[in-house]
Each structure stands twice: as structure tokens, then as C-alpha cells.
Coordinates of C-alpha atoms in Angstrom, one line a residue:
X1 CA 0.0 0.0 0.0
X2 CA 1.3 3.5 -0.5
X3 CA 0.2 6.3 1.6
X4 CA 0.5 10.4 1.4
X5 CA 3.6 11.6 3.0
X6 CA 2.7 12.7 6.7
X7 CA 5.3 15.2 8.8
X8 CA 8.9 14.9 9.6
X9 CA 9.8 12.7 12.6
X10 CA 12.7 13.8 14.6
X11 CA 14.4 11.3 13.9
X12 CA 14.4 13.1 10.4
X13 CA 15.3 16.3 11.2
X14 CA 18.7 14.7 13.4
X15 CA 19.3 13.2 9.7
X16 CA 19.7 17.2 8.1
X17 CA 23.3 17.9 10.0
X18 CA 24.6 14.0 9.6
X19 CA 24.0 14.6 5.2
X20 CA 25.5 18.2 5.8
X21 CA 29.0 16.2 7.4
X22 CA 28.5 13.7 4.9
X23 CA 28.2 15.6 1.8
X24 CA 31.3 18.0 2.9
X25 CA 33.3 14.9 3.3
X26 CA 32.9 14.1 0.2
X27 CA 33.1 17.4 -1.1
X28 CA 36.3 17.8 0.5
X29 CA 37.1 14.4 -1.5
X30 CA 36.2 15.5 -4.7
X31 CA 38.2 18.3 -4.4
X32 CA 41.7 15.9 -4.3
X33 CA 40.4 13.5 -6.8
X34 CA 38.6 15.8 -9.5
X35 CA 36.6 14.8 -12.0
X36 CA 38.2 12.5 -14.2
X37 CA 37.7 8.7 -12.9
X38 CA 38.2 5.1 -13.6
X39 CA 35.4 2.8 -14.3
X40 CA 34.5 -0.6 -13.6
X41 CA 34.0 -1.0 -17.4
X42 CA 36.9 0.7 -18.6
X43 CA 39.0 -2.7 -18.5
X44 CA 36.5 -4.6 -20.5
X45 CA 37.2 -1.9 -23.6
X46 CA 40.8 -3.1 -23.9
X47 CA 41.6 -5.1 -27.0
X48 CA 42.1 -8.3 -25.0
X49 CA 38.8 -7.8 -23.0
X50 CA 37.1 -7.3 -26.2
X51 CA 38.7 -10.5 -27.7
X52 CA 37.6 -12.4 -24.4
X53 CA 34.4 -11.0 -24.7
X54 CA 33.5 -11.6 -27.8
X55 CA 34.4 -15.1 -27.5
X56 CA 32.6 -15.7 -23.9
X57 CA 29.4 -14.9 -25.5
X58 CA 29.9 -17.3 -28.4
X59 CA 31.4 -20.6 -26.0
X60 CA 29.4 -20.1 -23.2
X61 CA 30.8 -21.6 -19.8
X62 CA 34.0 -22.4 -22.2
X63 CA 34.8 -19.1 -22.4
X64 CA 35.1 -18.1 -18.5
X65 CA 38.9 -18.9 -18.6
X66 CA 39.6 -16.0 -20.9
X67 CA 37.4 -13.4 -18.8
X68 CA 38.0 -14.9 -15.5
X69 CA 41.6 -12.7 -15.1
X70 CA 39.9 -9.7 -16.5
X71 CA 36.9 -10.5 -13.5
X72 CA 39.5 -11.2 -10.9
X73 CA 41.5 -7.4 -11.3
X74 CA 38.2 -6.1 -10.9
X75 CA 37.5 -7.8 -7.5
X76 CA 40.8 -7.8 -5.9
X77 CA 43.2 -5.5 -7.4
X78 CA 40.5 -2.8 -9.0
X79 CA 43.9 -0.3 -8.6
X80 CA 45.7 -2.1 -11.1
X81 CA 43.8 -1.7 -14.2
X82 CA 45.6 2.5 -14.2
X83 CA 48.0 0.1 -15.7
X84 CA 45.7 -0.6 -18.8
X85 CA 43.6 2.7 -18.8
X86 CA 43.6 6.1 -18.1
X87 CA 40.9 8.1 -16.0
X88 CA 38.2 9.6 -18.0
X89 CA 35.4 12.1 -18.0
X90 CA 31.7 10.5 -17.8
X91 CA 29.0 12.5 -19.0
X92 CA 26.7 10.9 -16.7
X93 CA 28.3 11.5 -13.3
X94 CA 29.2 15.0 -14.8
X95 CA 25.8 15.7 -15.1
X96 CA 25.2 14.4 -11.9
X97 CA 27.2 16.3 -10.4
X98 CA 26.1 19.5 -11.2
X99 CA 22.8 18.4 -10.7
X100 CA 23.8 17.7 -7.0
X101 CA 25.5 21.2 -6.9
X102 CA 22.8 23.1 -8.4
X103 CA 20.6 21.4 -5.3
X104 CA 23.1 22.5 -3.1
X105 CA 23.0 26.2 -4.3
X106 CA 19.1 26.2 -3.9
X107 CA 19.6 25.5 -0.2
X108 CA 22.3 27.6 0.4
X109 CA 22.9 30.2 -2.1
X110 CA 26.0 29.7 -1.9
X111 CA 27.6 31.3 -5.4
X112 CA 30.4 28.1 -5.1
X113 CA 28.1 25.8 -5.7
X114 CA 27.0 28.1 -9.0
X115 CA 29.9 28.3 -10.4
X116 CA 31.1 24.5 -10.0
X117 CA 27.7 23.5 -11.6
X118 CA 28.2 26.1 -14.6
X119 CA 32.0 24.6 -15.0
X120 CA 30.4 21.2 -15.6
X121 CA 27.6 22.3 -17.8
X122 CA 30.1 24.3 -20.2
X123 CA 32.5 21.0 -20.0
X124 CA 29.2 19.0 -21.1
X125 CA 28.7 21.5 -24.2
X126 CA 32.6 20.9 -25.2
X127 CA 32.7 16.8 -25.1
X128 CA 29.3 16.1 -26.7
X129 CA 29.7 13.9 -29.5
X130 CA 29.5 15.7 -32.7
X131 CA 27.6 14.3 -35.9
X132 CA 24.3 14.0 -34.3
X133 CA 20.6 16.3 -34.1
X134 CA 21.8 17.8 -31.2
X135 CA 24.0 17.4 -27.7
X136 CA 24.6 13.4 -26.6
X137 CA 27.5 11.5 -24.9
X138 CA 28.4 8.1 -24.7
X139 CA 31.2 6.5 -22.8
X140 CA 34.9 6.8 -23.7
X141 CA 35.2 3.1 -24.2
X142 CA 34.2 0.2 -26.0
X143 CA 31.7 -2.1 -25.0
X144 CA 31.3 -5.5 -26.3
X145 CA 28.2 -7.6 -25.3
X146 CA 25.8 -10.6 -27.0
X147 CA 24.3 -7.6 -29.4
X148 CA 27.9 -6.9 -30.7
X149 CA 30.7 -4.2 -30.2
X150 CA 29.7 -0.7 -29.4
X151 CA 32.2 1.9 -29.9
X152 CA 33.6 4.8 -27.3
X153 CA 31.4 7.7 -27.4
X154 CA 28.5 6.1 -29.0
X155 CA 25.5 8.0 -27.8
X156 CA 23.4 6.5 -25.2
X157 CA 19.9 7.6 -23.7
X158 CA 20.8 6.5 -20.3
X159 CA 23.6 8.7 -20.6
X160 CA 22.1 12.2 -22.1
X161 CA 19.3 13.0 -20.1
X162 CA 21.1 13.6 -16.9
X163 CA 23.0 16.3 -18.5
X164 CA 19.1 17.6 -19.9
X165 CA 18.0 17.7 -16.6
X166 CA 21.2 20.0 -15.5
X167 CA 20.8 22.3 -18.1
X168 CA 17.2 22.8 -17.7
X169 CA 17.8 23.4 -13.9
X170 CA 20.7 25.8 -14.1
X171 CA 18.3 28.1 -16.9
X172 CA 15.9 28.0 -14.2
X173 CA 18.2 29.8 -11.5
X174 CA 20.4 31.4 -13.9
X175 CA 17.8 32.5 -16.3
X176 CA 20.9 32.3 -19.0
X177 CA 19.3 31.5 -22.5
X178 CA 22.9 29.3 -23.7
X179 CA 21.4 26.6 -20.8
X180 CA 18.2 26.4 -22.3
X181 CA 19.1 26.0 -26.0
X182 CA 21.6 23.2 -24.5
X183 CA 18.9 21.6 -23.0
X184 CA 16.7 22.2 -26.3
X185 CA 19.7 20.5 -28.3
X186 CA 19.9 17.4 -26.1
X187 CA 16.2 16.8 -26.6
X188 CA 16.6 17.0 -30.3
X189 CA 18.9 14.1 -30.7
X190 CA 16.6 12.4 -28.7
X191 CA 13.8 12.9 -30.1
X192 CA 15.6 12.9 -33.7
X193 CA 18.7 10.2 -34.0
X194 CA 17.1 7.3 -31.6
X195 CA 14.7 4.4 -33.7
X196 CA 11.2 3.7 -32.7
X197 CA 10.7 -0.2 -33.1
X198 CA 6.8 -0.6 -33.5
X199 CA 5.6 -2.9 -30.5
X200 CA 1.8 -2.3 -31.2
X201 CA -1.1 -0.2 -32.7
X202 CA -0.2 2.4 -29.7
X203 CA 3.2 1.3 -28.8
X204 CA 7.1 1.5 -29.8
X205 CA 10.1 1.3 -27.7
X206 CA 12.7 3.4 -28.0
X207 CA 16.1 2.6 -29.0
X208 CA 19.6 2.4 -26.6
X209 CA 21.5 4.3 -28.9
X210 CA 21.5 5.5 -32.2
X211 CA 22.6 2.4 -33.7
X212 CA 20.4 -0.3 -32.8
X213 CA 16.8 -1.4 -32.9
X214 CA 16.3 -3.0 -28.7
X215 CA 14.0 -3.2 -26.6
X216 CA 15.3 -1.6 -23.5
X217 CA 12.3 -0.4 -21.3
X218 CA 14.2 2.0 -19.4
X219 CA 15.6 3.4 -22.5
X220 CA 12.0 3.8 -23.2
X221 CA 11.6 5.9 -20.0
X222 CA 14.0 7.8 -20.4
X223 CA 13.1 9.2 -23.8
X224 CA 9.7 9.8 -22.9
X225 CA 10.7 11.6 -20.0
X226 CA 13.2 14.1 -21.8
X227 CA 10.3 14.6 -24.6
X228 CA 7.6 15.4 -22.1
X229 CA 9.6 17.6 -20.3
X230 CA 10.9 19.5 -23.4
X231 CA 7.3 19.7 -24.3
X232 CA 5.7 21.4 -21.4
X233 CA 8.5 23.4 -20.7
X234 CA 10.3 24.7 -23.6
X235 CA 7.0 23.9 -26.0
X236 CA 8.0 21.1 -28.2
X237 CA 4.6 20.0 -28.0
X238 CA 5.3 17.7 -31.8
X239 CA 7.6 15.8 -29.3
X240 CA 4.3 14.5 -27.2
X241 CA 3.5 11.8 -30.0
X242 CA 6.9 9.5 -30.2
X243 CA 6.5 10.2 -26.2
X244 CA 3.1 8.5 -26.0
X245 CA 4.4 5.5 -27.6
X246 CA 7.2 5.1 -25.4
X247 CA 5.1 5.3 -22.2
X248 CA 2.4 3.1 -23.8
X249 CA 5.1 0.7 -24.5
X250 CA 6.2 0.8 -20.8
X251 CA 2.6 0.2 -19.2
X252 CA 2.0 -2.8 -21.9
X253 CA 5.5 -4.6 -21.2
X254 CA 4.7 -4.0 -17.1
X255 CA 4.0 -7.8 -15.9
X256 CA 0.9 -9.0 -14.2
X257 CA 3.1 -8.9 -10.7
X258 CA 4.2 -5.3 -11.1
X259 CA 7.4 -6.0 -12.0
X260 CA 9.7 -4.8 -15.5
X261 CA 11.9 -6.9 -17.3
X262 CA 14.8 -5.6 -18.3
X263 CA 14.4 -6.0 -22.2
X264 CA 11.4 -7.9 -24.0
X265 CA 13.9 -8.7 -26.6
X266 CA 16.3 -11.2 -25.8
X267 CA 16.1 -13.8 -23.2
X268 CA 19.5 -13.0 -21.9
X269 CA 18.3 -9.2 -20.7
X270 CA 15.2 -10.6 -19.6
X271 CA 16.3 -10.6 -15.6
X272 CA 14.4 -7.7 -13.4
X273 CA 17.3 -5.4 -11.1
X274 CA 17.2 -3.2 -8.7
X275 CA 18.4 0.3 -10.3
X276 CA 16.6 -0.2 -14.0
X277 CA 13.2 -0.6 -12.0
X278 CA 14.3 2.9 -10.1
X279 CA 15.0 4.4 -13.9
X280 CA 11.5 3.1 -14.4
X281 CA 9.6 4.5 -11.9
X282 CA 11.4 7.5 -11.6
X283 CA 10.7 8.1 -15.0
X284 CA 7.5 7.5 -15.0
X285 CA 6.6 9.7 -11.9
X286 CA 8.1 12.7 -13.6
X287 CA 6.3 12.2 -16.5
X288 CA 2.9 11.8 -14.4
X289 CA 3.8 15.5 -12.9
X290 CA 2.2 16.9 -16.5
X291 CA 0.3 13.9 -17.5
X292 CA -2.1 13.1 -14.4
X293 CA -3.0 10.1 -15.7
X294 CA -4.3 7.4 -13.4
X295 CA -3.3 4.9 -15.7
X296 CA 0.1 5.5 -15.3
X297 CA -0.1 6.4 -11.7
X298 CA -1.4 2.9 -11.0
X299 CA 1.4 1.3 -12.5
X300 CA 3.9 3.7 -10.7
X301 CA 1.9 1.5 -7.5
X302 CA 1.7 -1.8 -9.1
X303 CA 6.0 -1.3 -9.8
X304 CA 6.9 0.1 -6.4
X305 CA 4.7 -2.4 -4.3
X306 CA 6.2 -5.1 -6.6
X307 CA 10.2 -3.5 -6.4
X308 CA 9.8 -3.2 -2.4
X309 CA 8.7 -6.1 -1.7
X310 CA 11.2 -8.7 -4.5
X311 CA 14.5 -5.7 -4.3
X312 CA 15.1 -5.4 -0.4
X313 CA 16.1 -8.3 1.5
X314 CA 14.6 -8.9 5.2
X315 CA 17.3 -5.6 6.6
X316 CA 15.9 -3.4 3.8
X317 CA 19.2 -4.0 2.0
X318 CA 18.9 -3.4 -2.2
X319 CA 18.8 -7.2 -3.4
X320 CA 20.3 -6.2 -7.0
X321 CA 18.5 -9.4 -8.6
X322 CA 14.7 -9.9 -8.1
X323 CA 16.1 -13.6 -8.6
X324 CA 19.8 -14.0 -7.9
X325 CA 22.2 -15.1 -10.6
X326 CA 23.5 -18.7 -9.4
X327 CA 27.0 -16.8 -9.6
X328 CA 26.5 -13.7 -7.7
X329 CA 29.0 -12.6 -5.4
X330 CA 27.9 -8.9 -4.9
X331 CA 26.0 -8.7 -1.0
X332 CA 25.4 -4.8 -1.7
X333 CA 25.8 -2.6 -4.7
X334 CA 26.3 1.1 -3.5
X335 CA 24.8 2.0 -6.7
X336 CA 21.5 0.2 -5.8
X337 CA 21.6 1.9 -2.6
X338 CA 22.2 5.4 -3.7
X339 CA 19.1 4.9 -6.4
X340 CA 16.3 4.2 -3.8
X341 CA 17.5 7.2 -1.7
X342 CA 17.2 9.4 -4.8
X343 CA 13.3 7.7 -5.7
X344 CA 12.4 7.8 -2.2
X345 CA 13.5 11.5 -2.1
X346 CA 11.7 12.7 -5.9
X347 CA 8.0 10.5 -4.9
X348 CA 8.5 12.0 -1.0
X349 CA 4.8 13.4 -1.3
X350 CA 3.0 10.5 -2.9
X351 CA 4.7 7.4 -1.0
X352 CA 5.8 8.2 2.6
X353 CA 6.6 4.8 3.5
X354 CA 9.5 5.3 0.0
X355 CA 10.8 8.6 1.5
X356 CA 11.4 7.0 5.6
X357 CA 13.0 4.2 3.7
X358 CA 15.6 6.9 1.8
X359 CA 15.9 8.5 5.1
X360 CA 16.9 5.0 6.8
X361 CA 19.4 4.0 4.0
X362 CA 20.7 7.4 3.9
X363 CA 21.8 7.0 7.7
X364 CA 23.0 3.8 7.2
X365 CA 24.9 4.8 4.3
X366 CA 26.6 7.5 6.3
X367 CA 27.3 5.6 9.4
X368 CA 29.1 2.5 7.4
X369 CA 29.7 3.4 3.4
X370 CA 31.7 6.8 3.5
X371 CA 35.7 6.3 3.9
X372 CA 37.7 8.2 6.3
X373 CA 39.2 10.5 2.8
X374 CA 35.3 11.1 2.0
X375 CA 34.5 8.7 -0.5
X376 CA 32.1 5.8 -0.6
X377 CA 32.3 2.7 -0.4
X378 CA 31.7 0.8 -4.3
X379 CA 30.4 -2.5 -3.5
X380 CA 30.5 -5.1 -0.8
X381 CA 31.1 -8.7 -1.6
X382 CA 29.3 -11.5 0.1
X383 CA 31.3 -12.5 3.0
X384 CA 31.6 -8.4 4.2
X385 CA 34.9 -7.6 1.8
X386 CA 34.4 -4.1 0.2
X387 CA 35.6 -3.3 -2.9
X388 CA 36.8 0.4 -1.9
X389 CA 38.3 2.0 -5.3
X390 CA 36.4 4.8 -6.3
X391 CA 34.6 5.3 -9.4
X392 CA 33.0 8.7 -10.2
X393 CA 30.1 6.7 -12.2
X394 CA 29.6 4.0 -10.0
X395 CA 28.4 5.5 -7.6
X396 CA 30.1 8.0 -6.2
X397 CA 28.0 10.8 -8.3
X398 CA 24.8 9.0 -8.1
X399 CA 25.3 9.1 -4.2
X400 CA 26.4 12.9 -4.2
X401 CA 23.5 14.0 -6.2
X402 CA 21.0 11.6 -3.5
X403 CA 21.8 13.0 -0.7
X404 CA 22.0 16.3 -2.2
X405 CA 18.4 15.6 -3.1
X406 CA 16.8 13.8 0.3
X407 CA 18.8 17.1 1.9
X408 CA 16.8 19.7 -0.2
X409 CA 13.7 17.4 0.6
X410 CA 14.3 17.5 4.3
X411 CA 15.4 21.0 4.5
X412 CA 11.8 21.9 2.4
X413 CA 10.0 19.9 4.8
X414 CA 10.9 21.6 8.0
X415 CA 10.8 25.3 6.6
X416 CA 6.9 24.3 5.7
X417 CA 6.4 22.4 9.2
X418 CA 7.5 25.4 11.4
X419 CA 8.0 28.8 8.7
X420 CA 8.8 31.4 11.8
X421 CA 11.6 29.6 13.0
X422 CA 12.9 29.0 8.9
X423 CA 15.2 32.0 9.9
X424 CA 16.7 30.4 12.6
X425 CA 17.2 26.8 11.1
X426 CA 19.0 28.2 8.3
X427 CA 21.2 29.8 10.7
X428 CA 22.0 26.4 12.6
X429 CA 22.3 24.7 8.7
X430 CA 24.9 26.8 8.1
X431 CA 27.3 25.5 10.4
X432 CA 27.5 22.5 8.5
X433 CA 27.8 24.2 5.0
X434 CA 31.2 24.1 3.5
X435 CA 33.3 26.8 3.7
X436 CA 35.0 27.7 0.5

């Protein structure tokens, strides 16, 4: 059941000065490490991963010999593949991140935050990938997996509308036309340079990239989100049809339990995870902000009843697997972690019982994730080992930009509770605002 969000606890408003400490740890982190990062993919673009790759997916089991030392670096010495790579920029986590410092200046107004959210923007205008409608990123290495090789900087929608979001949010403070037409340019390639594959009458799904023809539902989400939102708020109304579909698409592939697959496509994608059922949702809540339909708000219900209830484990741990791979050796993904802070945060007024659980995770992210340097923690293996090397895209962003988020939710929350003492709490935030 969900229920309307009711008022902050005190246990709550204790949680506002614990994210403040947190956050400056890690902004104190950031700092020393900058933006460039390693990536738990970035090994498997090297010309022997690919090779192993490639071959693993035709052998089968026969082929775990030639990825097993690739699989191995990653677990145990992570540090080792600077050896193979260099750090990168991710569009993503850029994104991300200014997101996260954009929420920060709205709390604070703090001109810092500003100008490290502008410095990101104007880094995303310079490394988008040119030959396309408008603004889009990939990543800066290849991928190879059962659908074939996909080269560096091959546009993806997961990747793009991240950066859509930022630019439409740093308009909206800064009121600077550039942002918008940036934002304008990213929904054109969207809208533009990825395929529709005709599902039904009313439905198509909406390709990964430019390049291919899949069946990725939360690709699907995420283009329908960055074409409704470029339609109500910059007026590219033509946008709403190829939207429609998307959406349609999503509410017909939902299954009778509540659930998504991951694709519809391929029996191989067909397993149901913990942070592509947050894209889901997330996606489709924004989207319902114009729509209002009921249709789609009872599927929002149908998924989250369904994703609480098979994607937490009996401690409200993220299971990453509605049914675990016989192989898996991942106890806790912090990426899984950091994605149903940020959902329980964005659907705060329509399911209460999403937002305490953001607030419990958030605490317990705190208290046993974040590093002495500021980081967080990347994964913990069953048995309690944690895999401790830092990756700016997984999930050291995606946490930033949480917390960043439950913060400006909490910090809302108790202005509206008590507004004559808003003076005074923003006094006693302060304290834990960094100091630049």
C-alpha cells in the first residue's frame, strides 16, 4: 500500500546535519580526486577484453577462462587496471554532479556551488559527440556484449538525459538563454537520432542508442521523460506523440506482478534489477507531474509495491537481482543503494513509506559506506569484503546528487512544518555548509 507523505519525525530532522557532514566529506574528496575517474567497465574496452568478450558470449561456460583474469582485477586488485587505462570524464556523473550542486546552491545560495555547476555544464557542451541532431554522450570506451561491439562515445539515452536535466535546472536559477538552447539541443537528438521499433497499434520502444533497434524499457523511460519535459517546458509539443508510444510501450511490457523486465527482446536481458526498475519509476513519476493520468499512476503503485517487496532483502538492503544469478557474489551494490535514496526522495509526497526508507538508508549509508578520505564505499562482496576503489560513475555521483536531493527534501519539509523559525534553522544549517 502506499500512503501520502505525513510530517517529519525527529528522527528526520537529526538526519539534516549528519547529510550536511557527509556531503562535505565528500566534497572535501572531490576536491583531491577531481573529475576524471576510472570505471568498472573501462578494463573490458581493452583489445584483450574485447577478444575475451567476444568469445565468452559465443562458448558459453567455455569461455570463463579468458574473462576470469579480467573479472578477478576487478575484484581484488581494482587499482591495477591504471595500468591498462587512463581516468576519463563521464558524462553521466558530470551531469550528476552539477545536478547535485545546483541542489546545493538552492539550499544555500551559496555562489560556489553556482559556479562549480556552470563549469560542468560548459564541460558537457565541449565533449558532446559531434555528428548527431543535437547534444549526446556516450562513454569513452568500448563495450562488447551478446548484441555486438559498441564503440567509445557512442551516444546512449541513459547517458544524455542527466545532463538535460542540469541544463534545464541551471536556466531556471540562472535565467541564461545558452542553458536552455543546450537543453533544447539534447532533446533533439533524442527525439531525432534514436529508432522507434513498432511494438503495437499504440506502442514502440525506444532505441539504446542510435545504432540499434532494442528493446530496453528503461531506454524507453528515459526518452519519454526528456520529450515530455521538453514539451511542457520549452514547447516542443510535436515531441508528445513519439513520447506517448514510449510510455504506452512501458505500461504494456509491465507484468501481471508489477514487475519490468529488463528488455522484452532477448532472453539474456530478460532478468528484473534493482536500479533499472528505479530508472522506471522515476521516469514514470516525472512524467505523471504533467500527464495526471491514473493509468500510469497505478502502475507507478503496481511497480513500487512489486520492487519493495522482491528488491530489499529482510534488513531493507537493495537485493540487486529480483532472482539472484547462481554466480552472484555482490552482497550490496552502493549503486543500488544510492538509487532508492534518490526515488524515495523525488515520490516523497506520494509514498511516505519510499521517503522513511531513503531516510533509513541514507543513515545507514553515512554511518558504514563513506571512507575516512570522504569517498564511498563501491560494492560489498558476500562474506563483508568491500571493494573500496572509487569510481566517479559507480556510484560515487549517483550518491552525491541523492543525498543532495533527500537534503533539499528534508530542508523543504521543516521550513513548511515550522516557517517562523525557517530564519533560525537556516542559521544552525549553516554551520555544516562548507566553507570555501
Amino acid at each position: 500500500m502506499l500512503f501520502r507523505s505525513g510530517t517529519t519525525t525527529a528522527k528526520n530532522q537529526d538526519l539534516v546535519p549528519q547529510l550536511w557532514d557527509t556531503i562535505n566529506a565528500f566534497l572535501r574528496w572531490l576536491d583531491a580526486h577531481g573529475y576524471a575517474s576510472y570505471d568498472p567497465y573501462d578494463i573490458w574496452g581493452t583489445q584483450y577484453s574485447l577478444w575475451a568478450r567476444r568469445l565468452y558470449y559465443k562458448k558459453g561456460i567455455a569461455g570463463l577462462p579468458l574473462i576470469a583474469p579480467v573479472l578477478l582485477l576487478e575484484i581484488i586488485f581494482p587499482g591495477l587496471r591504471a595500468l591498462f587505462v587512463k581516468k576519463e570524464r563521464f558524462a553521466t556523473a558530470d551531469g550528476q554532479l552539477a545536478l547535485a550542486f545546483l541542489n546545493l546552491y538552492e539550499i544555500t545560495h551559496n555562489d560556489e556551488y553556482l559556479e562549480k555547476a556552470i563549469i560542468l555544464c560548459e564541460d558537457l557542451i565541449r565533449s558532446s559527440v559531434p555528428g548527431y541532431s543535437g547534444y549526446c554522450w556516450g562513454y569513452p570506451f568500448d563495450w562488447q556484449n551478446f548484441r555486438g561491439l559498441w564503440r567509445k562515445n557512442t551516444p546512449y539515452i541513459t547517458s544524455v538525459p542527466y545532463c538535460f536535466e542540469a541544463f534545464l535546472k541551471l536556466y531556471e536559477i540562472s535565467q541564461v538563454t545558452r542553458y536552455q538552447e543546450a537543453a533544447a539541443s539534447v532533446a533533439k537528438f533524442v527525439f531525432e537520432d534514436l529508432r522507434d521499433t513498432c511494438v503495437s497499434a499504440e506502442s514502440s520502444a525506444a532505441s539504446y542508442s542510435p545504432i540499434d533497434t532494442s528493446q530496453v524499457v528503461n531506454a524507453s523511460a528515459y526518452r519519454a521523460f526528456v520529450l515530455f519535459e521538453a514539451a511542457y517546458r520549452l514547447g516542443y509539443h510535436d515531441y508528445e506523440r513519439k513520447a506517448w508510444r514510449n510510455v504506452n510501450f512501458i505500461l504494456q511490457t509491465q507484468l501481471s506482478d508489477g514487475s519490468w523486465r529488463y528488455a522484452v527482446d532477448h532472453a539474456g536481458e530478460a532478468f528484473i534489477d534493482h536500479f533499472h526498475t528505479c530508472f522506471v519509476l522515476k521516469n514514470l513519476w516525472k512524467i505523471n507531474r504533467y500527464l495526471r493520468s491514473d493509468t500510469i499512476d497505478q502502475s507507478i503503485r503496481r511497480g513500487y509495491t512489486y520492487y519493495r517487496r522482491s528488491l530489499f532483502d529482510a534488513n531493507d538492503n537493495p537485493k540487486s537481482f529480483a532472482i539472484e544469478p547462481r554466480t552472484q557474489i555482490v552482497q550490496l551494490d552502493l549503486y543500488n543503494l544510492a538509487e532508492a535514496i534518490q526515488l524515495g526522495a523525488l515520490v516523497k509526497e506520494d509514498i511516505s513509506e519510499a521517503f522513511a526508507l531513503a531516510c533509513k538508508l541514507a543513515c545507514r549509508l553515512t554511518e558504514k559506506y563513506q571512507l575516512s578520505d570522504g569517498h564511498f564505499v563501491t560494492r560489498v562482496y558476500i562474506g563483508g569484503r568491500k571493494h573500496k576503489f572509487p569510481y566517479i560513475r559507480w556510484a560515487q555521483a549517483q550518491i552525491f546528487y541523492s543525498l543532495t536531493s533527500l537534503l533539499m527534501m528534508e530542508t523543504q519539509h521543516r521550513a513548511e512544518d515550522n516557517p517562523k523559525s525557517a530564519t533560525d534553522r537556516a542559521a544552525y544549517d549553516s554551520r555544516f555548509i562548507k566553507s570555501f
